[in-house]
Amino acid sequence: MVLFPAFQAIDVFGRLVVLNILALQRPLHTSLLSSTLEPVSTKPTVMNVSGSNFCEPIVPTHTFDAPLEDLVVLFVPGGIETRGEALVAPAVEFVGKMYPRLGYLVSVCTGATIVAKTGLLFLTVASWVQLHSKFDHLHYSALAYQPLIGNSPGPNANWIPQARWVADGNIWSSPGVSTGIDVAYAFIAALYWDDVAGGIANSSDCVRWLDPNYDPFAAVWNVMK
Ligand SMILES: *[C@@H]1O[C@H](CO)[C@@H](O)[C@H](O)[C@H]1NC(C)=O
Ligand SMILES: *[C@@H]1O[C@H](CO)[C@@H](O)[C@H](O)[C@H]1NC(C)=O
């Protein structure tokens, strides 16, 4: 799991909760990866609009330059400041360096912009557009955040507006926040079998989202045009 400043908590923990339950049934190993071993926080740095002091710091287990020889699946979360180039630059470099060695890459929300910035060619959903429209909805100052929302999400990414998740070869992505849980179940169903995902969902009192094309939020955020 890649970490960077102002990561979205559910993009990290939504999937880890599902995988934690899978790890009770099968031997799995997890690494929380960051530039340094200092705690990484969900606290917004640039986009501190409300002046809140509300955040959750977590402690990485490995740095981006650790050997990580047995890394098979790399999960990339999104976050409110992923368009801030400097904040995510180490994560972009790490994802680009690791991709040729990976079995799978699974991003959530604006984590796809980190994958896109590596130059990888892949099909993904429009978290970038959705986030843009969310800012408008919240009346955030477009002027103040123009440098953050204006950056190109990546030269080779093909963005589609509506999907709950997309699997393109070994790169999986989903548009935002709670969808990270849905893509985790779909990913487990694809790698193991459906009853493994179904059993974890039942044990979590979770209703699985089974249709990757059913995305009512594309209409809510008006990204269909
Ligand atoms: C956000 O603003 C509040 C109030 O000014 C301040 O206490 C807090 O430290 C700021 N957070 C960051 C990350 O700058
Ligand atoms: C999960 O619960 C549903 C509803 O009772 C049931 O149909 C399904 O078989 C259960 N799945 C597993 C894997 O136990």
Short mmCIF file of N, CA and C and ligand atoms in Angstrom, two decimals, residues 194-203 208, ligand 2:
data_model
loop_
_atom_site.label_atom_id
_atom_site.label_comp_id
_atom_site.label_asym_id
_atom_site.label_seq_id
_atom_site.Cartn_x
_atom_site.Cartn_y
_atom_site.Cartn_z
N ASP A 194 -15.39 -16.48 -6.38
CA ASP A 194 -16.41 -15.55 -5.94
C ASP A 194 -16.84 -15.76 -4.49
N ASP A 195 -16.91 -17.04 -4.07
CA ASP A 195 -17.35 -17.31 -2.70
C ASP A 195 -16.38 -16.78 -1.65
N VAL A 196 -15.11 -16.64 -2.00
CA VAL A 196 -14.15 -16.07 -1.05
C VAL A 196 -14.53 -14.62 -0.78
N ALA A 197 -14.77 -13.87 -1.86
CA ALA A 197 -15.20 -12.47 -1.71
C ALA A 197 -16.56 -12.40 -1.03
N GLY A 198 -17.49 -13.29 -1.42
CA GLY A 198 -18.83 -13.30 -0.84
C GLY A 198 -18.81 -13.61 0.65
N GLY A 199 -17.95 -14.53 1.04
CA GLY A 199 -17.84 -14.89 2.45
C GLY A 199 -17.31 -13.75 3.29
N ILE A 200 -16.31 -13.04 2.76
CA ILE A 200 -15.76 -11.88 3.50
C ILE A 200 -16.83 -10.79 3.61
N ALA A 201 -17.56 -10.56 2.52
CA ALA A 201 -18.62 -9.54 2.55
C ALA A 201 -19.69 -9.91 3.56
N ASN A 202 -20.11 -11.18 3.57
CA ASN A 202 -21.13 -11.59 4.55
C ASN A 202 -20.60 -11.43 5.97
N SER A 203 -19.35 -11.77 6.19
CA SER A 203 -18.82 -11.67 7.55
C SER A 203 -18.65 -10.22 7.98
N ARG A 208 -22.16 -6.41 -1.41
CA ARG A 208 -21.18 -6.23 -2.51
C ARG A 208 -21.83 -5.57 -3.71
C1 LIG B 2 -23.69 -14.66 1.68
O1 LIG B 2 -25.02 -14.47 2.09
C2 LIG B 2 -25.96 -14.60 1.03
C3 LIG B 2 -27.33 -14.22 1.61
O2 LIG B 2 -27.68 -15.09 2.65
C4 LIG B 2 -25.94 -16.03 0.51
O3 LIG B 2 -26.84 -16.16 -0.58
C5 LIG B 2 -24.53 -16.34 0.03
O4 LIG B 2 -24.45 -17.71 -0.37
C6 LIG B 2 -23.53 -16.07 1.12
N1 LIG B 2 -22.18 -16.24 0.54
C7 LIG B 2 -21.26 -17.02 1.09
C8 LIG B 2 -20.02 -17.16 0.32
O5 LIG B 2 -21.41 -17.60 2.16
#
